[in-house]
mmCIF file of C-alpha atoms in Angstrom:
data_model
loop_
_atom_site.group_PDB
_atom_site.id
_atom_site.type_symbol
_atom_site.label_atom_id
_atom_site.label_comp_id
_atom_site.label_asym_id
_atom_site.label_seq_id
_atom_site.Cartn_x
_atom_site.Cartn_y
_atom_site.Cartn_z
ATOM 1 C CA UNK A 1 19.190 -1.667 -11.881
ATOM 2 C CA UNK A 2 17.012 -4.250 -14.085
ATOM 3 C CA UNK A 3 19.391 -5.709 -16.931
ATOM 4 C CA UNK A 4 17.649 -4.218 -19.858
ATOM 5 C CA UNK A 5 18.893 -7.256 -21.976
ATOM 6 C CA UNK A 6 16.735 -9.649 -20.243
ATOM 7 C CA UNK A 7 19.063 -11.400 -18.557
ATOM 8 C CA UNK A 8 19.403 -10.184 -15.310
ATOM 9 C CA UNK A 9 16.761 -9.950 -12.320
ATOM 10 C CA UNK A 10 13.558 -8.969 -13.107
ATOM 11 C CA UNK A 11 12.975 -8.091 -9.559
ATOM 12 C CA UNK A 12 15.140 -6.640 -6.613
ATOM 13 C CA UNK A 13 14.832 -9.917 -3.848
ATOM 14 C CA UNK A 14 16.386 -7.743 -1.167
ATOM 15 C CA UNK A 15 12.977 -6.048 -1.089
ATOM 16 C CA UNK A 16 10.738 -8.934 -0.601
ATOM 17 C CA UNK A 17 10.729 -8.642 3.249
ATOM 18 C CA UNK A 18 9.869 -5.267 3.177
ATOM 19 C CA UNK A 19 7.123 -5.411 0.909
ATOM 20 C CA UNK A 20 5.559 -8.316 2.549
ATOM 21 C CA UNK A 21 5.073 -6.292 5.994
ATOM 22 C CA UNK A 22 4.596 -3.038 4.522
ATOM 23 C CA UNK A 23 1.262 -4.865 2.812
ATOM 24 C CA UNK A 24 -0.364 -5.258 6.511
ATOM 25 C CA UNK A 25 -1.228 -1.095 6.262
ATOM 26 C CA UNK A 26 -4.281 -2.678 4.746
ATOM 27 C CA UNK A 27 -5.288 -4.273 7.569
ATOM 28 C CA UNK A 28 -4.349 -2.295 10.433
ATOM 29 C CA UNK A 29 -6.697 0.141 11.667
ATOM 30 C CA UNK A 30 -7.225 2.364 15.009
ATOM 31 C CA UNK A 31 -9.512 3.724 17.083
ATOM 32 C CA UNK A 32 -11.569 7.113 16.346
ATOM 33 C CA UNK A 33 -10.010 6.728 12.744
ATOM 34 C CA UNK A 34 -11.851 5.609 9.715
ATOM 35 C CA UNK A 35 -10.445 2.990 7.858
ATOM 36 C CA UNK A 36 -7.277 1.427 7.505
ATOM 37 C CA UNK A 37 -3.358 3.403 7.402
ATOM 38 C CA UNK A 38 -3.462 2.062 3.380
ATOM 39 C CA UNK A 39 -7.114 3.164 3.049
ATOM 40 C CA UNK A 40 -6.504 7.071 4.528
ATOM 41 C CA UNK A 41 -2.944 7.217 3.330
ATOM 42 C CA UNK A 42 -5.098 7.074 -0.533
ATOM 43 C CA UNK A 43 -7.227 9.895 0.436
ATOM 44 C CA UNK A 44 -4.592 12.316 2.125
ATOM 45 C CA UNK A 45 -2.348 11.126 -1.388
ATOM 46 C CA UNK A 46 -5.055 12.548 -3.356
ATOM 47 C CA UNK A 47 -6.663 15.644 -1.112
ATOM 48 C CA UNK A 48 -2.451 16.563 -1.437
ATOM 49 C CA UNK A 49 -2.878 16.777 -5.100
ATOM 50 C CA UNK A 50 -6.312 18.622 -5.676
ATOM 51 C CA UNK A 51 -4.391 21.048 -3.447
ATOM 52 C CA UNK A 52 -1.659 21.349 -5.426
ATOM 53 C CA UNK A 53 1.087 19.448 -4.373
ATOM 54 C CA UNK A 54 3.541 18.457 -6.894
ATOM 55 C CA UNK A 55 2.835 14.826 -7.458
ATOM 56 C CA UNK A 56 6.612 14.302 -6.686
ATOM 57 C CA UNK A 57 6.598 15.625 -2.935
ATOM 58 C CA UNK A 58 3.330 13.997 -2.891
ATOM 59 C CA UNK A 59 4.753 10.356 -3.665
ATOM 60 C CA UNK A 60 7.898 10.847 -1.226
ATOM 61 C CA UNK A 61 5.405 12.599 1.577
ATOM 62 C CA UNK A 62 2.795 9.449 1.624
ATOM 63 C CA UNK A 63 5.654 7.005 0.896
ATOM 64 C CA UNK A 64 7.758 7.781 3.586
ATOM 65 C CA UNK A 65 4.624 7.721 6.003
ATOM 66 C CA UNK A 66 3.771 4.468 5.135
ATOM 67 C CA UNK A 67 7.280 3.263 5.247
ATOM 68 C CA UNK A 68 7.261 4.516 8.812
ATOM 69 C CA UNK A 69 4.245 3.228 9.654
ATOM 70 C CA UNK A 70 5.235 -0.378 9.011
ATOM 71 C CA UNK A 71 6.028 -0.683 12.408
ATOM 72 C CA UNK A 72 4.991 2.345 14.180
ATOM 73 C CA UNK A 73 1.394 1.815 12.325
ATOM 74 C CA UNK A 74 -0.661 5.208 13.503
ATOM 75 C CA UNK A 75 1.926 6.348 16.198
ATOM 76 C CA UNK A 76 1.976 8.948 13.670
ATOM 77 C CA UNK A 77 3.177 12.397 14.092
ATOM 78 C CA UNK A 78 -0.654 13.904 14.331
ATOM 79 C CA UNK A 79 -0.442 11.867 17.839
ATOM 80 C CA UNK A 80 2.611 12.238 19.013
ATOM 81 C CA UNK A 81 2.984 15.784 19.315
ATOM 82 C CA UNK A 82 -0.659 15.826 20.399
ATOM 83 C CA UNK A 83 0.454 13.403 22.664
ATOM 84 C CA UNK A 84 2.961 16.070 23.955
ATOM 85 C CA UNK A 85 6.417 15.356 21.537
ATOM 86 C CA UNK A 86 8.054 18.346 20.282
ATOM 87 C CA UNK A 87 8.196 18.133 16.521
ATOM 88 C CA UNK A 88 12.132 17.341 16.668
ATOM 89 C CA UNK A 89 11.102 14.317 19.283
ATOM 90 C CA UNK A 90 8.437 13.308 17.116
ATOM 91 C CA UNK A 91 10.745 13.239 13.893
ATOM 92 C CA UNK A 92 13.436 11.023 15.414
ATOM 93 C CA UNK A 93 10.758 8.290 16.859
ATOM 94 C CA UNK A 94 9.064 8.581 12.639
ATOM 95 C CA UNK A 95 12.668 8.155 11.595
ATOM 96 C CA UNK A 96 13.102 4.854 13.835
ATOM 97 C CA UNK A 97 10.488 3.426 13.044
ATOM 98 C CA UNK A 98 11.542 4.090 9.086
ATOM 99 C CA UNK A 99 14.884 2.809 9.890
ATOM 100 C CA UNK A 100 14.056 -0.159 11.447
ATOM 101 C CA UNK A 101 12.633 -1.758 8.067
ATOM 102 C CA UNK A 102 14.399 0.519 5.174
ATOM 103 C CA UNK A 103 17.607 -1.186 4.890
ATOM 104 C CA UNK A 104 17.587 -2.778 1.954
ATOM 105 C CA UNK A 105 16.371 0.481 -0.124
ATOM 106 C CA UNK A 106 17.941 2.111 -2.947
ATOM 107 C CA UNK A 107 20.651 4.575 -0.556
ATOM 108 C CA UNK A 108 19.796 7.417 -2.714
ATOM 109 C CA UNK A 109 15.863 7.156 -2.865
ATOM 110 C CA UNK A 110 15.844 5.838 1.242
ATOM 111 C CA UNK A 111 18.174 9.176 1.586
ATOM 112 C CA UNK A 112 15.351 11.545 0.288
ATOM 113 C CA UNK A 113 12.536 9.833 1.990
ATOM 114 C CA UNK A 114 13.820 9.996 5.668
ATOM 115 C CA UNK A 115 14.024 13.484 4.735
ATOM 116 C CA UNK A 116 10.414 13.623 4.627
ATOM 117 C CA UNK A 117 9.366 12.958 7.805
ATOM 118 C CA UNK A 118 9.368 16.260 9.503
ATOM 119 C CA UNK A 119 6.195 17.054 11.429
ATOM 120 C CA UNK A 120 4.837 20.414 11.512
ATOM 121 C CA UNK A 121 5.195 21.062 7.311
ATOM 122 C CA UNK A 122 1.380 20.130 6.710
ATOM 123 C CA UNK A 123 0.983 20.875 3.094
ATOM 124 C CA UNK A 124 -2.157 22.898 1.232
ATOM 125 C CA UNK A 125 -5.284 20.352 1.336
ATOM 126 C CA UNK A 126 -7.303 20.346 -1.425
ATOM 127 C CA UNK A 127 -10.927 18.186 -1.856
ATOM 128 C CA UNK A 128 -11.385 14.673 -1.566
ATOM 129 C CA UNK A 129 -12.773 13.502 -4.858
ATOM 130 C CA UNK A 130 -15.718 11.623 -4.903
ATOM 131 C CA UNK A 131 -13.735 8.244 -6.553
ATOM 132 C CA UNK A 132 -11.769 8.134 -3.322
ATOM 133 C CA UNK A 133 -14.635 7.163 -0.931
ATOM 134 C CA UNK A 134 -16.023 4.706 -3.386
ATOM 135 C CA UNK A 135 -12.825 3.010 -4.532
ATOM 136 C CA UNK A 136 -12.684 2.588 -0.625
ATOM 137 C CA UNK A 137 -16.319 0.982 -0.326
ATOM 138 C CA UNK A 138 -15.299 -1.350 -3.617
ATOM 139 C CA UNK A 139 -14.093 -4.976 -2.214
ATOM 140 C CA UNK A 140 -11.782 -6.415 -4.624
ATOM 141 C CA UNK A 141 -12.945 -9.465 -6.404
ATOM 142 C CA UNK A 142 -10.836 -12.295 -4.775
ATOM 143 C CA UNK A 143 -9.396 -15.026 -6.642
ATOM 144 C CA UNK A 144 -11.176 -15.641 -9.995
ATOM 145 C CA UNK A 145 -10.852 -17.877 -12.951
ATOM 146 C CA UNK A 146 -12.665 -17.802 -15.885
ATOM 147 C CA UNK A 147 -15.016 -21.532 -15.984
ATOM 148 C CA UNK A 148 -14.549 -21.777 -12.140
ATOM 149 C CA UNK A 149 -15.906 -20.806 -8.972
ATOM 150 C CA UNK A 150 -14.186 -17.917 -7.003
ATOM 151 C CA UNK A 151 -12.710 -18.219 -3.939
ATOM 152 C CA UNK A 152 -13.809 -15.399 -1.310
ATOM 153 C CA UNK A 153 -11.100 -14.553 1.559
ATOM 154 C CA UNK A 154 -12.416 -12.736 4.537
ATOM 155 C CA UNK A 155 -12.530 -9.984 5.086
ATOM 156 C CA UNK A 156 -11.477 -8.240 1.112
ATOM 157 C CA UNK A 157 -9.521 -5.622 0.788
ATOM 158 C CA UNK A 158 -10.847 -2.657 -1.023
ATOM 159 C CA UNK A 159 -9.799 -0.795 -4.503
ATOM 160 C CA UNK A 160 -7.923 2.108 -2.563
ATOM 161 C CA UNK A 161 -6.254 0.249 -0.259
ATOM 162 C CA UNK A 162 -4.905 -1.964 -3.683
ATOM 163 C CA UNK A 163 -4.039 1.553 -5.286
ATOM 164 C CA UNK A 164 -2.427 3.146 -2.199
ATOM 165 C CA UNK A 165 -0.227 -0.065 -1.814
ATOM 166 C CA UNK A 166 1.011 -0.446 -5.524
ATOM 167 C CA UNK A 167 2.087 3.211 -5.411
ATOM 168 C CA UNK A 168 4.147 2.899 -2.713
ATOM 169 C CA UNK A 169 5.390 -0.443 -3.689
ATOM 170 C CA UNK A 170 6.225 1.810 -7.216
ATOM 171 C CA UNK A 171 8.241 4.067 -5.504
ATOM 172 C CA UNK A 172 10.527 1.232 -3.440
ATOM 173 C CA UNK A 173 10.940 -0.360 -6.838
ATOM 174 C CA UNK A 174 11.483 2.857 -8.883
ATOM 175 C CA UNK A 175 15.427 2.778 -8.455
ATOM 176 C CA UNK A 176 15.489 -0.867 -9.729
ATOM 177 C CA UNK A 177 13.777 -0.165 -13.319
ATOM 178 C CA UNK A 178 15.418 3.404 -13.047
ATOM 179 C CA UNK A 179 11.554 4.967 -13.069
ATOM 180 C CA UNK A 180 10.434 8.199 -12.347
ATOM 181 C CA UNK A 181 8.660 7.782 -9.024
ATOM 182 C CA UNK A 182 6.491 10.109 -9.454
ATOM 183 C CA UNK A 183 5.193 8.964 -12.556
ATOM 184 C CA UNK A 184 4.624 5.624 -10.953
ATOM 185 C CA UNK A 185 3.033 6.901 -8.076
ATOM 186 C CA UNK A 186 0.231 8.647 -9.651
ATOM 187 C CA UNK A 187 -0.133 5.949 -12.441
ATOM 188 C CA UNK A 188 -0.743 3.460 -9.475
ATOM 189 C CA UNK A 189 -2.543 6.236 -7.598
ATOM 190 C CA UNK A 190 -5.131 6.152 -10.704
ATOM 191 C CA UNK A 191 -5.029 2.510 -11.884
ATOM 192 C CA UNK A 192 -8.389 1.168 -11.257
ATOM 193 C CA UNK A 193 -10.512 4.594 -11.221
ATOM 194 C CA UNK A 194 -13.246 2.453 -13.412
ATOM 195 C CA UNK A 195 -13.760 0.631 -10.101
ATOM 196 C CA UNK A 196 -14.900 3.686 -8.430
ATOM 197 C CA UNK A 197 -17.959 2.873 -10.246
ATOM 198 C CA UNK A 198 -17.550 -0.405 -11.909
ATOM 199 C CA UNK A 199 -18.202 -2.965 -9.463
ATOM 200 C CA UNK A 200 -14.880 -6.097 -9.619
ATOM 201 C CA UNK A 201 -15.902 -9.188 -11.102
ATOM 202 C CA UNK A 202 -12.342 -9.996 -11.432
ATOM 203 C CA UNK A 203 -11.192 -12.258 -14.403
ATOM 204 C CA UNK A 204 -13.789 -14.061 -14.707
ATOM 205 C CA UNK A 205 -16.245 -10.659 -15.417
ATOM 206 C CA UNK A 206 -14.089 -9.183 -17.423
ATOM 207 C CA UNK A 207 -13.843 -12.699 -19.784
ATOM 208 C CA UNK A 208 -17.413 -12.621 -20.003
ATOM 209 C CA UNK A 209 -18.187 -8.701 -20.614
ATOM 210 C CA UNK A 210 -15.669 -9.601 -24.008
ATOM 211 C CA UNK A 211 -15.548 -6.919 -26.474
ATOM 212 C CA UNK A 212 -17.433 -4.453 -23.844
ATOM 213 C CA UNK A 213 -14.943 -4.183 -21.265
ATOM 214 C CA UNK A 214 -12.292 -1.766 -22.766
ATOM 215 C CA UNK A 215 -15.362 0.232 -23.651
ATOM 216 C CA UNK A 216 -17.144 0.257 -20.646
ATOM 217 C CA UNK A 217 -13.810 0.754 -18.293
ATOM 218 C CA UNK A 218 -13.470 3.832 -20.282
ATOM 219 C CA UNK A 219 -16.765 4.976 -19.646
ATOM 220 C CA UNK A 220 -16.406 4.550 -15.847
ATOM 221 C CA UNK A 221 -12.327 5.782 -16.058
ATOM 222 C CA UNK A 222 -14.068 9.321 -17.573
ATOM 223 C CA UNK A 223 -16.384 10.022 -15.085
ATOM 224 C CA UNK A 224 -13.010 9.932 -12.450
ATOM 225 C CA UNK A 225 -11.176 11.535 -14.790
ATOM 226 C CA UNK A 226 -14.103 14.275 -14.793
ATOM 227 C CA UNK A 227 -14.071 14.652 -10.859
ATOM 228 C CA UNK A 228 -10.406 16.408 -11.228
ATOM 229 C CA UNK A 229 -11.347 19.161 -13.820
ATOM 230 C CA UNK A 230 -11.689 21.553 -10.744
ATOM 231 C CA UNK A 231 -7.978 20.887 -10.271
ATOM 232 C CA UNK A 232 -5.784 22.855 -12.588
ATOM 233 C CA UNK A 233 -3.705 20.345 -14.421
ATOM 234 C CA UNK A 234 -3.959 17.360 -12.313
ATOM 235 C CA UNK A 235 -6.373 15.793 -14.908
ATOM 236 C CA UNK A 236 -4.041 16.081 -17.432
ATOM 237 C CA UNK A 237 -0.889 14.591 -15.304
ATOM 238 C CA UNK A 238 -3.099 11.985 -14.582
ATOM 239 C CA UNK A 239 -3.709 10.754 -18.057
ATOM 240 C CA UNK A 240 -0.142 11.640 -18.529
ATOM 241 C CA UNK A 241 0.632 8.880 -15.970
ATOM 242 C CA UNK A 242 -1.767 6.767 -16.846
ATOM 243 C CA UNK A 243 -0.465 5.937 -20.292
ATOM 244 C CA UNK A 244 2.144 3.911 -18.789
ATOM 245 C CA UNK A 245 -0.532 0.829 -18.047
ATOM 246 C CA UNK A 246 -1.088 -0.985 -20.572
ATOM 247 C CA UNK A 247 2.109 -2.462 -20.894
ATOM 248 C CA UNK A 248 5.652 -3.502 -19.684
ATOM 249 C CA UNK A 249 7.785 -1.237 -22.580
ATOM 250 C CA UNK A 250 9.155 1.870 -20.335
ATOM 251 C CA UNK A 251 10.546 1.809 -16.955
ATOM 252 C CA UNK A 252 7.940 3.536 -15.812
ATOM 253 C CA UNK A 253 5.199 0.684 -17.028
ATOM 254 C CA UNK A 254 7.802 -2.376 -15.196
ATOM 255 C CA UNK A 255 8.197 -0.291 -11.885
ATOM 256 C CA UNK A 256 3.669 -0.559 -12.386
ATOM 257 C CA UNK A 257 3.501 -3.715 -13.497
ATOM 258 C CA UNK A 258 6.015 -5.242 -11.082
ATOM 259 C CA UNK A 259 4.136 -3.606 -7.707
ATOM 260 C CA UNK A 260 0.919 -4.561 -8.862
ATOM 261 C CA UNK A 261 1.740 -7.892 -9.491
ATOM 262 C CA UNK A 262 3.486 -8.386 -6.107
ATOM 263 C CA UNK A 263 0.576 -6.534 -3.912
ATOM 264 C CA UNK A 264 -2.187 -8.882 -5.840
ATOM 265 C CA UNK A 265 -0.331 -12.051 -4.676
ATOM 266 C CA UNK A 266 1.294 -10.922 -1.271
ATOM 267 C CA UNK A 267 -2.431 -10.072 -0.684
ATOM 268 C CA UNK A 268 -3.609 -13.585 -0.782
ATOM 269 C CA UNK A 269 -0.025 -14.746 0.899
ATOM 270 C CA UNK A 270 -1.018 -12.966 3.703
ATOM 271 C CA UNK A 271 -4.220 -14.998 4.339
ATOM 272 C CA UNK A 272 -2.001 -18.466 4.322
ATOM 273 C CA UNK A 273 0.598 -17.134 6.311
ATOM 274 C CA UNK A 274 -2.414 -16.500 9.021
ATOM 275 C CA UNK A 275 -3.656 -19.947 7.937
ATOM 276 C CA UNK A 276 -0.282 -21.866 8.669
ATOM 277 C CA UNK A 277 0.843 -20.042 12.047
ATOM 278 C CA UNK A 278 1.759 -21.866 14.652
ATOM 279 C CA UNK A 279 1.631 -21.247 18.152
ATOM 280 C CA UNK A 280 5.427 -22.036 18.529
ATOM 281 C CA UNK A 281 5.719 -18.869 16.355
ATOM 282 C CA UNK A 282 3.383 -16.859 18.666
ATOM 283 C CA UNK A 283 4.852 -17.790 21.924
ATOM 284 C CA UNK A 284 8.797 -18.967 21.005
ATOM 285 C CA UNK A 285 9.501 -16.359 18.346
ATOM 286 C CA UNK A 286 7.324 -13.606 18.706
ATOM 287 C CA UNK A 287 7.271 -14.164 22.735
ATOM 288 C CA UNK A 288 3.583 -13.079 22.740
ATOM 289 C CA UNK A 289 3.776 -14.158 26.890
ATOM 290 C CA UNK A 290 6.916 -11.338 27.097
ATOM 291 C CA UNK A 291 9.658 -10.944 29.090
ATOM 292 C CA UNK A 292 8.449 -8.377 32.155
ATOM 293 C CA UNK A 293 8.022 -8.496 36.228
ATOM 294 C CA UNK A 294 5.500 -11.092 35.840
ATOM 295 C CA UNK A 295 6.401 -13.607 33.148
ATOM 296 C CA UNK A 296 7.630 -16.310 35.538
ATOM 297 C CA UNK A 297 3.864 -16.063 36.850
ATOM 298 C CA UNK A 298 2.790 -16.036 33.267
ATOM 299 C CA UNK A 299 4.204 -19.131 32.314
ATOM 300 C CA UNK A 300 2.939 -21.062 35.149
ATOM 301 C CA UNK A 301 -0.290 -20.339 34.930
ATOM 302 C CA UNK A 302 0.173 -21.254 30.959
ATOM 303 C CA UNK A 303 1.430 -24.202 32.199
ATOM 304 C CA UNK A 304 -1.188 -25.399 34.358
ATOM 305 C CA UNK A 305 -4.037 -24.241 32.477
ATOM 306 C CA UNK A 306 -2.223 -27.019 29.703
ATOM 307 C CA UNK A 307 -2.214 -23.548 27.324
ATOM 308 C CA UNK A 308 -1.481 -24.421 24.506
#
């Protein structure tokens, strides 16, 4: 756990690796499915809670999906016991997957989410709001800086994709800053519902709009807020979980603070990593040209075709 002096870590290194792949789901997307894992892992999160899910399972259920995902991305359990897997099957290739990048989680907290992955308990779904879809069509601003240009990198990501990532990241980091998960979750879950109708003009736009912003991001947070009257109490835990934004002075607010800071930069790390790749780390480490019946073949024809 985070030294609450000061001194220690403010941040658990052992789960840098993890975070940096599990920040793809935003960019990996499939066939006769809209959107990317990140993107529809936000809007089954949130049709979970209109239904009324306890945010809690609702955290662990989407977090352990995405954590399995990672590298299984959607050989999900919807298509593998379409796809003929018994549930029990389907569970142990989910739990793989899971364990194949979860190693370096809190024991306890990587304990009760490989729990979770147990096809066939398809919980109570409730509406889509409204916010969902848009957050989804709002591209996030890039890289801006008040008194300079901003730089664009294609293609953006959008505001639910963001959301969805920070809450899981909350969750992985919620044993470091000994926060509630849950609380995390839907705080993340919930952190830029002014977007849904605010369009990003990133620092730069919110430097110029001055003494308006706070007001108008409170306009814009309402009318999301309003979407979720229909929905018991889920406003009010929402606003509950909110107030841990604006700063860094509960556990609950570093856990926040400390996955949205991460998934803002690993974002843009992602782009250089593409820029920088080498084709020695395509064919040597990655062995894109694998071994199989026909690789001899494969690297002749490399060879004399002077590829690369």
């Amino acid at each position: 756990m985070q030294d609450e002096t000061g001194a220690g870590a403010s941040a658990p290194a052992e789960l840098r690796d993890l975070l940096v792949e599990l920040n793809d789901l935003k960019r990996v997307r499939s066939a006769g499915r809209e959107g990317t894992i990140a993107e529809r892992l936000f809007a089954q999160g949130w049709s979970m809670l209109t239904g009324g899910a306890d945010p809690e399972d609702v955290a662990l259920d989407i977090t352990a999906t995405a954590l399995a995902a990672t590298r299984l991305t959607d050989l999900d359990a919807a298509f593998l016991t379409a796809a003929g897997l018994s549930e029990a099957e389907a569970a142990t290739v989910l739990r793989a997957g899971f364990d194949e990048v979860t190693g370096a989680l809190d024991p306890a907290l990587r304990d009760r989410l490989r729990a979770r992955l147990t096809p066939g308990k398809d919980p109570e779904a409730g509406f889509v709001p409204g916010f969902v879809g848009a957050l989804a069509a709002q591209p996030r601003a890039g890289v801006t800086c008040p008194g300079k240009p901003r730089i664009l990198l294609e293609p953006p990501e959008n505001h639910a994709e963001h959301c969805l990532m920070v809450a899981v990241y909350g969750v992985c980091l919620s044993p470091f800053y000994g926060a509630d998960p849950s609380t995390v979750f839907l705080a993340a879950m919930a952190h830029h519902f002014h977007n849904a109708a605010m369009p990003d003009a990133g620092f730069t736009g919110e430097m110029l709009l001055g003494d308006h912003l706070l007001p108008i991001m409170e306009v814009a947070t309402g009318w999301a807020l309003g979407e979720l009257d229909e929905a018991g109490g889920l406003r009010a835990a929402v606003e509950r979980a909110r107030a841990i934004l604006p700063d860094d002075s509960t556990s609950e607010g570093r856990a926040f603070h400390a996955a949205d800071c991460i998934d803002r930069v690993l974002q843009i790390a992602q782009h250089l990593r593409a820029a920088t790749l080498t084709m020695g780390t395509v064919l040597d480490e990655m062995e894109l040209v694998h071994a199989g019946p026909v690789k001899s073949f494969h690297d002749r024809v490399l060879r004399d075709m002077r590829i690369p």
